[in-house]
mmCIF file of C-alpha atoms in Angstrom:
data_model
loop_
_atom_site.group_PDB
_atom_site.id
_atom_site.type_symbol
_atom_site.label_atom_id
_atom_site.label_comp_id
_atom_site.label_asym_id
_atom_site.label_seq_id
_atom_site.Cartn_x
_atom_site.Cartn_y
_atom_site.Cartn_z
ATOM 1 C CA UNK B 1 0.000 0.000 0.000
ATOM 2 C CA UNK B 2 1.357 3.676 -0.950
ATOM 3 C CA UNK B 3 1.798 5.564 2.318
ATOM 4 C CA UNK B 4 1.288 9.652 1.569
ATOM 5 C CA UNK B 5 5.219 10.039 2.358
ATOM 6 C CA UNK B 6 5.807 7.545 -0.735
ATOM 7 C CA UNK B 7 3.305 9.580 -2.878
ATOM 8 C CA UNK B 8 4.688 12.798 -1.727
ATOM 9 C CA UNK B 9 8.753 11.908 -2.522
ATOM 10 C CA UNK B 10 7.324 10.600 -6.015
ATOM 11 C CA UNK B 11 6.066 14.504 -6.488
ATOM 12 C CA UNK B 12 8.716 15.838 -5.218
ATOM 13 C CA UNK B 13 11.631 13.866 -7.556
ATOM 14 C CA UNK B 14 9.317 14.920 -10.598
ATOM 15 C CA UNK B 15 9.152 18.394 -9.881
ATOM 16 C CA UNK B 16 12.901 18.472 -8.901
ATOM 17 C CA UNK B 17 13.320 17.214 -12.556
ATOM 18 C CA UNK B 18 10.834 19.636 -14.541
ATOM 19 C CA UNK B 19 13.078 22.352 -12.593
ATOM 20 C CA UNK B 20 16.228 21.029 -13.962
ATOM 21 C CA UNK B 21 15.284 19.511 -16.903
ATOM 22 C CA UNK B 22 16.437 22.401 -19.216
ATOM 23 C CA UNK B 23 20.232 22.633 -17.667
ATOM 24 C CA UNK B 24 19.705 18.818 -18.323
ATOM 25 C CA UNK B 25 18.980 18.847 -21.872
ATOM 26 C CA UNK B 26 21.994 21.614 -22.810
ATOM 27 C CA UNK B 27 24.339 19.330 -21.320
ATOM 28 C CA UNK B 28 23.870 16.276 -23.299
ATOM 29 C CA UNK B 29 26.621 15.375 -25.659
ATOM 30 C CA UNK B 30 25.763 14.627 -29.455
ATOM 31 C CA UNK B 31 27.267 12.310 -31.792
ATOM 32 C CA UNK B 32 26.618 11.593 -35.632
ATOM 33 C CA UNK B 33 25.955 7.719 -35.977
ATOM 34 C CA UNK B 34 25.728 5.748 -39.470
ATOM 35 C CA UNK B 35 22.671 5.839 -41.562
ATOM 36 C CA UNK B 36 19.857 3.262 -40.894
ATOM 37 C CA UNK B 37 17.143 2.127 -43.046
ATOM 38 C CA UNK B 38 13.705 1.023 -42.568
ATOM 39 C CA UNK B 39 12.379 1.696 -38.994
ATOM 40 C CA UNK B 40 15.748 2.463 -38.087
ATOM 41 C CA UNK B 41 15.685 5.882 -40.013
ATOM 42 C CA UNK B 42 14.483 8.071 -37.299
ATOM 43 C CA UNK B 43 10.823 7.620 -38.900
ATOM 44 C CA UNK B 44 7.897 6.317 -36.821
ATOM 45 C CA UNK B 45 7.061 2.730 -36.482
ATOM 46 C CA UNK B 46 3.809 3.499 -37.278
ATOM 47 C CA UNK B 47 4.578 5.228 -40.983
ATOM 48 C CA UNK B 48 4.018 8.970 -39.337
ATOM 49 C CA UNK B 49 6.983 11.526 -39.271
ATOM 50 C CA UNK B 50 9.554 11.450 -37.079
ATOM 51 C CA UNK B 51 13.070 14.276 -36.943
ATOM 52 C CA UNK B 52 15.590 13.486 -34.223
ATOM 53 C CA UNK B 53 17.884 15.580 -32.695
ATOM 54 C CA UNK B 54 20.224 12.980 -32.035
ATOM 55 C CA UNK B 55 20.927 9.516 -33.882
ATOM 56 C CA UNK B 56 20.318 6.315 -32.055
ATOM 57 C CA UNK B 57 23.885 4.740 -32.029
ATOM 58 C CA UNK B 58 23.963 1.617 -33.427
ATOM 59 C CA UNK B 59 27.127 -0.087 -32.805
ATOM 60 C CA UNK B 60 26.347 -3.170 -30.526
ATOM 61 C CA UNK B 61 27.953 -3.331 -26.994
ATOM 62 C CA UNK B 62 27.899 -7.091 -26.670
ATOM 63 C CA UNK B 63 30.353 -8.948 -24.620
ATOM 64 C CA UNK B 64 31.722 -12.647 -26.259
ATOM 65 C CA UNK B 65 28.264 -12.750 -28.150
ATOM 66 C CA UNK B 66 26.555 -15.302 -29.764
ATOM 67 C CA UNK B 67 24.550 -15.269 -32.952
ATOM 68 C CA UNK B 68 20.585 -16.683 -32.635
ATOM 69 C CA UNK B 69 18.525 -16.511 -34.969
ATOM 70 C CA UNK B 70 20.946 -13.580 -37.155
ATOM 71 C CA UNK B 71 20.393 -11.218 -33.547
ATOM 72 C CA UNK B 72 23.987 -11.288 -31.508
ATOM 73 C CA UNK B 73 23.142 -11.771 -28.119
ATOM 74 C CA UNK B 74 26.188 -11.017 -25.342
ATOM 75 C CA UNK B 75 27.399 -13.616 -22.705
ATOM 76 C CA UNK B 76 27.360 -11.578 -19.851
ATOM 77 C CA UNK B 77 27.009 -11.783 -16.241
ATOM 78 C CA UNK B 78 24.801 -9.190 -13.984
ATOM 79 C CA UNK B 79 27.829 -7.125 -13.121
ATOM 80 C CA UNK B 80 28.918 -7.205 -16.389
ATOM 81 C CA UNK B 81 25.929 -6.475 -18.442
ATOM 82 C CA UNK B 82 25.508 -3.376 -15.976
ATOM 83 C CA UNK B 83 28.957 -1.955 -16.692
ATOM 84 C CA UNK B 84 28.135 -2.094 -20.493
ATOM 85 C CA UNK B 85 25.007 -0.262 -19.971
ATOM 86 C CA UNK B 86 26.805 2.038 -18.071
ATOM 87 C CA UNK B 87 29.474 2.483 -20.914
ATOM 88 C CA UNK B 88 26.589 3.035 -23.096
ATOM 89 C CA UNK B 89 24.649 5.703 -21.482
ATOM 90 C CA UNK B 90 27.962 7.199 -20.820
ATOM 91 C CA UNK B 91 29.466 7.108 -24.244
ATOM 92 C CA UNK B 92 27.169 10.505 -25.367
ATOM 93 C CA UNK B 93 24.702 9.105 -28.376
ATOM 94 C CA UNK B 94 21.166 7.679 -26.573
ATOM 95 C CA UNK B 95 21.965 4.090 -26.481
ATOM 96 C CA UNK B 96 19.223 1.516 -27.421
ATOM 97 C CA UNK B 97 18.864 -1.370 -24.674
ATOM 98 C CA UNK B 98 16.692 -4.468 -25.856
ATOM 99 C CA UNK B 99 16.247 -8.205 -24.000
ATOM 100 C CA UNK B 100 15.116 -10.961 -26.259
ATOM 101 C CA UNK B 101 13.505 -14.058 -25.366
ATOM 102 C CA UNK B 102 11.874 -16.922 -27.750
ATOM 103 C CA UNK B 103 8.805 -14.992 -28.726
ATOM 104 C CA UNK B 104 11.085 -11.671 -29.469
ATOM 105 C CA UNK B 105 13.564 -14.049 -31.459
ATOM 106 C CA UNK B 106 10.164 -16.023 -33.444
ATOM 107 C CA UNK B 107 9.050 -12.528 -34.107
ATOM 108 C CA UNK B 108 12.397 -11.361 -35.626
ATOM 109 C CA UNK B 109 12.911 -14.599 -37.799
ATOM 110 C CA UNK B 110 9.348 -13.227 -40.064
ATOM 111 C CA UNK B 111 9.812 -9.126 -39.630
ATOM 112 C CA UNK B 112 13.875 -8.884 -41.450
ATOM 113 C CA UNK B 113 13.537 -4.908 -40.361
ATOM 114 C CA UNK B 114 12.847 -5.985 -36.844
ATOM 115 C CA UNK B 115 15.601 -8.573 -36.545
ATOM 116 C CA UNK B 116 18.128 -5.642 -38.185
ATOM 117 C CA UNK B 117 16.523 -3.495 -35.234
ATOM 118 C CA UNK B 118 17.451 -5.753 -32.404
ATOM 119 C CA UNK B 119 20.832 -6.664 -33.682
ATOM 120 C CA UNK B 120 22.018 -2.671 -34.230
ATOM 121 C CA UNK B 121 20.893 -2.061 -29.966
ATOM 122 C CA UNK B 122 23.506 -0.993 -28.164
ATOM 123 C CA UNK B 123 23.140 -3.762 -25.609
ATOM 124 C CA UNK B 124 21.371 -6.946 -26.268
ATOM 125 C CA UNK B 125 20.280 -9.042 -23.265
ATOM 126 C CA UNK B 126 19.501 -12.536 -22.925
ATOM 127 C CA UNK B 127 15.752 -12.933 -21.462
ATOM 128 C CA UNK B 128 15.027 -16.883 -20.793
ATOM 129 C CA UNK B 129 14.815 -20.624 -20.547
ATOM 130 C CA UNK B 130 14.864 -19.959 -24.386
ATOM 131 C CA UNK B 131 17.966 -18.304 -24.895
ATOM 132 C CA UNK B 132 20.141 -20.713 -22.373
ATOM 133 C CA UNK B 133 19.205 -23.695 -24.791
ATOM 134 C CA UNK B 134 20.034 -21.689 -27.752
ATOM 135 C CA UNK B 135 23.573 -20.942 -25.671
ATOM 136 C CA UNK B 136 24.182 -24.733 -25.006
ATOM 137 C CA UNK B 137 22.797 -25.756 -28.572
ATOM 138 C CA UNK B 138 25.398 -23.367 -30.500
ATOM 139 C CA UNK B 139 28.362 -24.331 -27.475
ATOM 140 C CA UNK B 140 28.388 -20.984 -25.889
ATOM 141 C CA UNK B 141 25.969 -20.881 -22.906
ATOM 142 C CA UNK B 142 24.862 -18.269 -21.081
ATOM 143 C CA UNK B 143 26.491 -17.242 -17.402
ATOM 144 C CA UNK B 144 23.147 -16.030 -16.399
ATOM 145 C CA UNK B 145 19.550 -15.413 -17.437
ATOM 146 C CA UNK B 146 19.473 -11.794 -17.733
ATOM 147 C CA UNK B 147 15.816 -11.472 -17.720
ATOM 148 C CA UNK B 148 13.900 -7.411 -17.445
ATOM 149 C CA UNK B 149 12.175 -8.583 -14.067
ATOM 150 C CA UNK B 150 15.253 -8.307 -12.270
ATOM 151 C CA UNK B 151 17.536 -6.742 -14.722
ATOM 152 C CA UNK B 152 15.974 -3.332 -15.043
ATOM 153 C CA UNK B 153 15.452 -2.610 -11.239
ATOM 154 C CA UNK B 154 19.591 -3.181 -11.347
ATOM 155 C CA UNK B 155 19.902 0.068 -14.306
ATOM 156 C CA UNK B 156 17.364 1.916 -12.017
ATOM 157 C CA UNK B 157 19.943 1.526 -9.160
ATOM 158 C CA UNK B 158 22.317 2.288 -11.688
ATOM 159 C CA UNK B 159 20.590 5.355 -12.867
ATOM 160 C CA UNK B 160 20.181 6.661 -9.337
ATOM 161 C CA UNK B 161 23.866 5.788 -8.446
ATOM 162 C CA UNK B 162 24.620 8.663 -11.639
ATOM 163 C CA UNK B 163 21.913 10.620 -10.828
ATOM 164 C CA UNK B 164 20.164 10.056 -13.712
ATOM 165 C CA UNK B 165 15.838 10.779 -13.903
ATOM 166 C CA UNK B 166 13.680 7.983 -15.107
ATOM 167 C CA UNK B 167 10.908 8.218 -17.368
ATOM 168 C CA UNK B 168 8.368 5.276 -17.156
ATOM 169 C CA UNK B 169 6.017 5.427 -20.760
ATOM 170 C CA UNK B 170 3.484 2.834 -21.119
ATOM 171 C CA UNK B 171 1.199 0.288 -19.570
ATOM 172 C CA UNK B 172 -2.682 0.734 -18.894
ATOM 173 C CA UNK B 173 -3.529 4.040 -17.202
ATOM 174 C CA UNK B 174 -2.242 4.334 -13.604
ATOM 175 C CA UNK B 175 0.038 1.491 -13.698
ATOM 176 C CA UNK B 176 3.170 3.718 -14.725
ATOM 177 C CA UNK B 177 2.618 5.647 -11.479
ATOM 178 C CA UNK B 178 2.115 2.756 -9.321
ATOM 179 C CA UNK B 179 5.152 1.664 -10.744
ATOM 180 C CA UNK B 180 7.481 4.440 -10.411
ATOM 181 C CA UNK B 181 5.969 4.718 -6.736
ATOM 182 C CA UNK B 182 7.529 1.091 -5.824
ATOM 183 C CA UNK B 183 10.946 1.685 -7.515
ATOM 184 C CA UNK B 184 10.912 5.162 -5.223
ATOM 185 C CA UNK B 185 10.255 3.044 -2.494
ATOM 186 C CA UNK B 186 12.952 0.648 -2.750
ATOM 187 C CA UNK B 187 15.733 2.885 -4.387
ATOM 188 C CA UNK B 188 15.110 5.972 -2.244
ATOM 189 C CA UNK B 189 17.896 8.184 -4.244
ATOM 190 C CA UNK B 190 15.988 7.463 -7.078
ATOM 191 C CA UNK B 191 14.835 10.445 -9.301
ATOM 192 C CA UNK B 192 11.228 10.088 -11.196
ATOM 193 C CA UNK B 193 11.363 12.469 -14.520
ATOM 194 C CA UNK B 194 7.504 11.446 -15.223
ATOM 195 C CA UNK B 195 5.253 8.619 -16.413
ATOM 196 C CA UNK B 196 2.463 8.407 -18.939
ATOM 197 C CA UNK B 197 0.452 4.942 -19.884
ATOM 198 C CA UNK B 198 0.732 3.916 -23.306
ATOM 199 C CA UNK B 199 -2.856 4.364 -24.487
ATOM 200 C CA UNK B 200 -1.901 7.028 -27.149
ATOM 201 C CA UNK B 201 -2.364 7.604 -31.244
ATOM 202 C CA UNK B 202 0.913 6.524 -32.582
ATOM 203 C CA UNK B 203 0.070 9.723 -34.417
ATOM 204 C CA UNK B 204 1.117 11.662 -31.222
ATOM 205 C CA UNK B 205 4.533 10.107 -30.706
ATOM 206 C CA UNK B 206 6.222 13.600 -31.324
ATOM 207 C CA UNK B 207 4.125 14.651 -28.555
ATOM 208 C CA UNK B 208 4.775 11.854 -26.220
ATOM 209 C CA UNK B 209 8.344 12.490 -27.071
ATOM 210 C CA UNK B 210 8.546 16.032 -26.208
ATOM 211 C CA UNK B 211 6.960 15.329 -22.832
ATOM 212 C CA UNK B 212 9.916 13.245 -21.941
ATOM 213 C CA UNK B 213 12.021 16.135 -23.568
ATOM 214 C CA UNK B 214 10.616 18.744 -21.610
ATOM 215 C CA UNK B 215 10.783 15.941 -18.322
ATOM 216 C CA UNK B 216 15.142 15.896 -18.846
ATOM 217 C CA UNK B 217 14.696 12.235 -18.448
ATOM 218 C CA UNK B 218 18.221 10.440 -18.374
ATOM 219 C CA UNK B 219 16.699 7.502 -19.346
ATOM 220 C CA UNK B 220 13.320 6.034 -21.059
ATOM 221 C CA UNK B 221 11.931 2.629 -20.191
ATOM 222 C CA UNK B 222 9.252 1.941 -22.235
ATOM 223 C CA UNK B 223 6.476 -1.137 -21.882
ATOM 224 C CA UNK B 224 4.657 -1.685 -24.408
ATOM 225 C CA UNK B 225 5.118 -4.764 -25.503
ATOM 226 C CA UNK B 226 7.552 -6.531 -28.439
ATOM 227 C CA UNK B 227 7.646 -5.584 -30.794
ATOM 228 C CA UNK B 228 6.289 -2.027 -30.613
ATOM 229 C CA UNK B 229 8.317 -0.998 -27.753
ATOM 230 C CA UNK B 230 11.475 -1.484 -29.662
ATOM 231 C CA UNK B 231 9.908 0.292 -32.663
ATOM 232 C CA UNK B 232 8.967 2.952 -30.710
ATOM 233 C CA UNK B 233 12.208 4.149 -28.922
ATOM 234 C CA UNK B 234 14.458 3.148 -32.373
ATOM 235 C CA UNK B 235 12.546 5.917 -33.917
ATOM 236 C CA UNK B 236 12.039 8.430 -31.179
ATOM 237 C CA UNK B 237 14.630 7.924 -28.806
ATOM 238 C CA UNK B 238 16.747 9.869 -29.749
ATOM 239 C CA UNK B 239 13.508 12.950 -29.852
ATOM 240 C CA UNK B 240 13.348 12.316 -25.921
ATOM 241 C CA UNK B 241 16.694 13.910 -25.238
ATOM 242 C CA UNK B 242 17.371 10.724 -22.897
ATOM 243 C CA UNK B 243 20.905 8.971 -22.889
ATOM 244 C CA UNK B 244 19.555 5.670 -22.750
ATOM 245 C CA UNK B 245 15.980 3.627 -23.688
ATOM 246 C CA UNK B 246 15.039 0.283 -22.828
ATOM 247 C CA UNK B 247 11.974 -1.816 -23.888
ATOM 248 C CA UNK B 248 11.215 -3.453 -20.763
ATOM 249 C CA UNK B 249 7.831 -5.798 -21.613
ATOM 250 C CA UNK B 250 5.463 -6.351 -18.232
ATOM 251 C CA UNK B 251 8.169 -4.787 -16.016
ATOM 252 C CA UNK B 252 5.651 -2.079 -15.099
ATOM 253 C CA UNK B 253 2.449 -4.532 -14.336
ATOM 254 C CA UNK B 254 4.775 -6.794 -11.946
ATOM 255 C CA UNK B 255 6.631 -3.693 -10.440
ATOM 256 C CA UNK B 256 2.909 -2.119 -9.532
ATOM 257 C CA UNK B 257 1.917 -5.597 -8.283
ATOM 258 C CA UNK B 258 -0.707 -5.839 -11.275
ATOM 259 C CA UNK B 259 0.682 -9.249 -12.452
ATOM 260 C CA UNK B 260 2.129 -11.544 -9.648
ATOM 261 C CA UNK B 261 5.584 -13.127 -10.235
ATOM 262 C CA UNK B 262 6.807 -16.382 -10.515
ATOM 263 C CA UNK B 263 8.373 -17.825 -7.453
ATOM 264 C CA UNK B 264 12.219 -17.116 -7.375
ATOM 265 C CA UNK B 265 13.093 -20.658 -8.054
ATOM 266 C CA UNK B 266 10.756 -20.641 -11.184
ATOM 267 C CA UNK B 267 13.213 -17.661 -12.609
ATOM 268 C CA UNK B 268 16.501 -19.417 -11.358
ATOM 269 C CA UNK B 269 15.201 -22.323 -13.586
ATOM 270 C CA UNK B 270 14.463 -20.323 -16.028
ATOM 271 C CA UNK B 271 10.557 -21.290 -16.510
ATOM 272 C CA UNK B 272 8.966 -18.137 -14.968
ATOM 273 C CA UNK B 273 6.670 -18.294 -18.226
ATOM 274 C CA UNK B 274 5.305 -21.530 -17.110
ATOM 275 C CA UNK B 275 3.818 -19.376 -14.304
ATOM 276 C CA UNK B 276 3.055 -16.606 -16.519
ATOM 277 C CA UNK B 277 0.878 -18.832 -18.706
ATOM 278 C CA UNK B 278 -0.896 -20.230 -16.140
ATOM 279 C CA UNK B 279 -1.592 -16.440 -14.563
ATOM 280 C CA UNK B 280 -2.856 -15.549 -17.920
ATOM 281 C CA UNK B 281 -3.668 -18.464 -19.996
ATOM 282 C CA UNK B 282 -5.976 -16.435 -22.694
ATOM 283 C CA UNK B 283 -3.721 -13.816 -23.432
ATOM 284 C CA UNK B 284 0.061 -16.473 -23.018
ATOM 285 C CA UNK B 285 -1.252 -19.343 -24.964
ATOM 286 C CA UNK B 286 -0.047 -18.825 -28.200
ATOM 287 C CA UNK B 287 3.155 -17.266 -27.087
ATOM 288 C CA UNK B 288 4.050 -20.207 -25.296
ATOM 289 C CA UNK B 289 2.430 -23.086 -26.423
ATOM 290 C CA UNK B 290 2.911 -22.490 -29.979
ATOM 291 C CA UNK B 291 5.833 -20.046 -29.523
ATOM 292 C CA UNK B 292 8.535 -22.014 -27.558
ATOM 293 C CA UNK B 293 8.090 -25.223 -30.033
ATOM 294 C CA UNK B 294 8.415 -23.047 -32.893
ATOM 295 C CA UNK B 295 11.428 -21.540 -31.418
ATOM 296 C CA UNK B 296 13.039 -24.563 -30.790
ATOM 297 C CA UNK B 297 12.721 -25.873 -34.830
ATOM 298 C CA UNK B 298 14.125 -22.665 -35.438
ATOM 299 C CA UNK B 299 17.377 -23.102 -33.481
ATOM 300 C CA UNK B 300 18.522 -26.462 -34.034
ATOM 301 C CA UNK B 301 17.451 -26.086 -37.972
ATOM 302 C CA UNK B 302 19.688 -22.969 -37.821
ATOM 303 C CA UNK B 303 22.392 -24.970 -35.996
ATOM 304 C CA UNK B 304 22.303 -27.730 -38.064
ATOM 305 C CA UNK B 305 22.189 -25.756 -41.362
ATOM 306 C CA UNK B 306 25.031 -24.165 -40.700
ATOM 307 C CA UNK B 307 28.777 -25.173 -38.628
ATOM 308 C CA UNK B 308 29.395 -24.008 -35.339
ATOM 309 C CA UNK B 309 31.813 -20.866 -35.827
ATOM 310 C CA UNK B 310 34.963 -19.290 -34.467
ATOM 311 C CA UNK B 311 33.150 -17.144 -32.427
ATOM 312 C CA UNK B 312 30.571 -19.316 -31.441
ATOM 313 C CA UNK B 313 33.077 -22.360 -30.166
ATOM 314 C CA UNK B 314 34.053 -22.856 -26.463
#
């Protein structure tokens, strides 16, 4: 339950951000990245117009990666993965930050632009029972399961730790703020740009994007689900004036305590979507039942098709 001194330090961080949002903004460093194409231009996702201020950078921060599915995935621990996000946000382009998981992967093998998409992100995360087979399949495993449920609450104590203002965008109405109410909650030093739910015309993503402008958000996470979420910061991240955007799926609905989580020896396992699909059956089905199978062709066709190589041997 939010106690008024929670509610209160939530107001509080935001308006300390609208205050210093503008010294924010005139500090930020810009850099000229290589020309994209497709959704990667700086045009919306959604075929409406789109002009940057700043070009996503595109050159992948992956540590000893691995190649699934044509998306290179880095074999990272937790400490590691976080000091490569750090480098990121630190290197002065808005970096790009994406997890991706058997359904993200089975989406990216029929959309070509949206595999290119994942594979330019700055960092690319492993999310997954999914992923750890494809690791062991291909002879590179995965040190850990780098999943958004407990990866993004460590680069909101690494945001804090910089001083750096979140903006939370997306989810139903009200479930950003519950959201952003918890993370204050547990991560005290913790600075709250804004929030807004994700019920908006993709027509008014210039407007969405100048609200987290005019916020000085450091950073962006954004829920809205793959692959939209992705879509959505490639082409106006770098609009937002934030250093660093990541599409973080139902992070906000099990922060806010809308969608319970799997026990924590379901995620050490790796099968927290077993839970998930039996939370939400209706809406999971097809994601999982259909999904994981299909994923699982796709892998060993892939590494039978083709020799295991340099990079991808022991």
């Amino acid at each position: 339950m939010w106690s008024p001194k929670t509610a209160s330090a939530l107001r509080e961080s935001m308006a300390r951000n609208r205050t210093f949002g503008a010294l924010k903004r005139s500090s930020v460093v810009t850099r000229v990245s290589q020309p994209r194409e497709g959704p990667l231009d700086g045009g919306s996702p959604h075929g409406g117009p789109s002009v940057p201020t700043r070009s996503v950078r595109l050159r992948p921060m992956v540590l000893d990666p691995v190649e699934v599915l044509g998306v290179p995935v880095g074999r990272m621990t937790t400490m590691e993965a976080i000091a490569t996000v750090e480098r990121a946000a630190l290197e002065g382009a808005p970096a790009l930050v994406v997890y991706v998981n058997a359904h993200t992967l089975n989406t990216a093998s029929k959309e070509p632009a949206y595999r290119r998409l994942l594979g330019s992100a700055a960092v690319v995360l492993n999310d997954g029972a999914g992923l750890s087979v494809a690791g062991r399949l291909y002879g590179k495993p995965f040190p850990e399961n780098l999943n958004g449920s407990d990866f993004n609450p460590e680069i909101a104590r690494l945001a804090a730790r910089h001083g750096w203002s979140l903006f939370l965008l997306g989810a139903r109405p009200g479930v950003a703020d519950r959201a952003a109410e918890r993370l204050v909650t547990a991560i005290p030093e913790l600075e709250i740009a804004g929030t807004r739910d994700g019920f908006f015309e993709r027509s008014d993503d210039r407007v969405v994007a100048a609200q987290i402008q005019d916020s000085g958000a450091d950073v962006v996470m954004v829920a809205m689900g793959n692959p939209l979420q992705e879509r959505w910061l490639a082409a106006n991240l770098a609009s937002t004036g934030a250093r660093l955007g990541v599409g973080v799926g139902a992070f906000f609905d099990f922060t806010a305590g809308e969608v319970p989580r799997s026990p924590r020896w379901m995620n050490r396992l790796g099968i927290e979507w077993i839970y998930r699909l039996l939370q939400e059956p209706r809406r999971m089905w097809r994601r999982y039942i259909l999904g994981n199978p299909a994923f699982l062709v796709r892998i060993v066709a892939e590494r039978v098709k083709r020799p295991a190589r340099p990079s991808e041997r022991s």
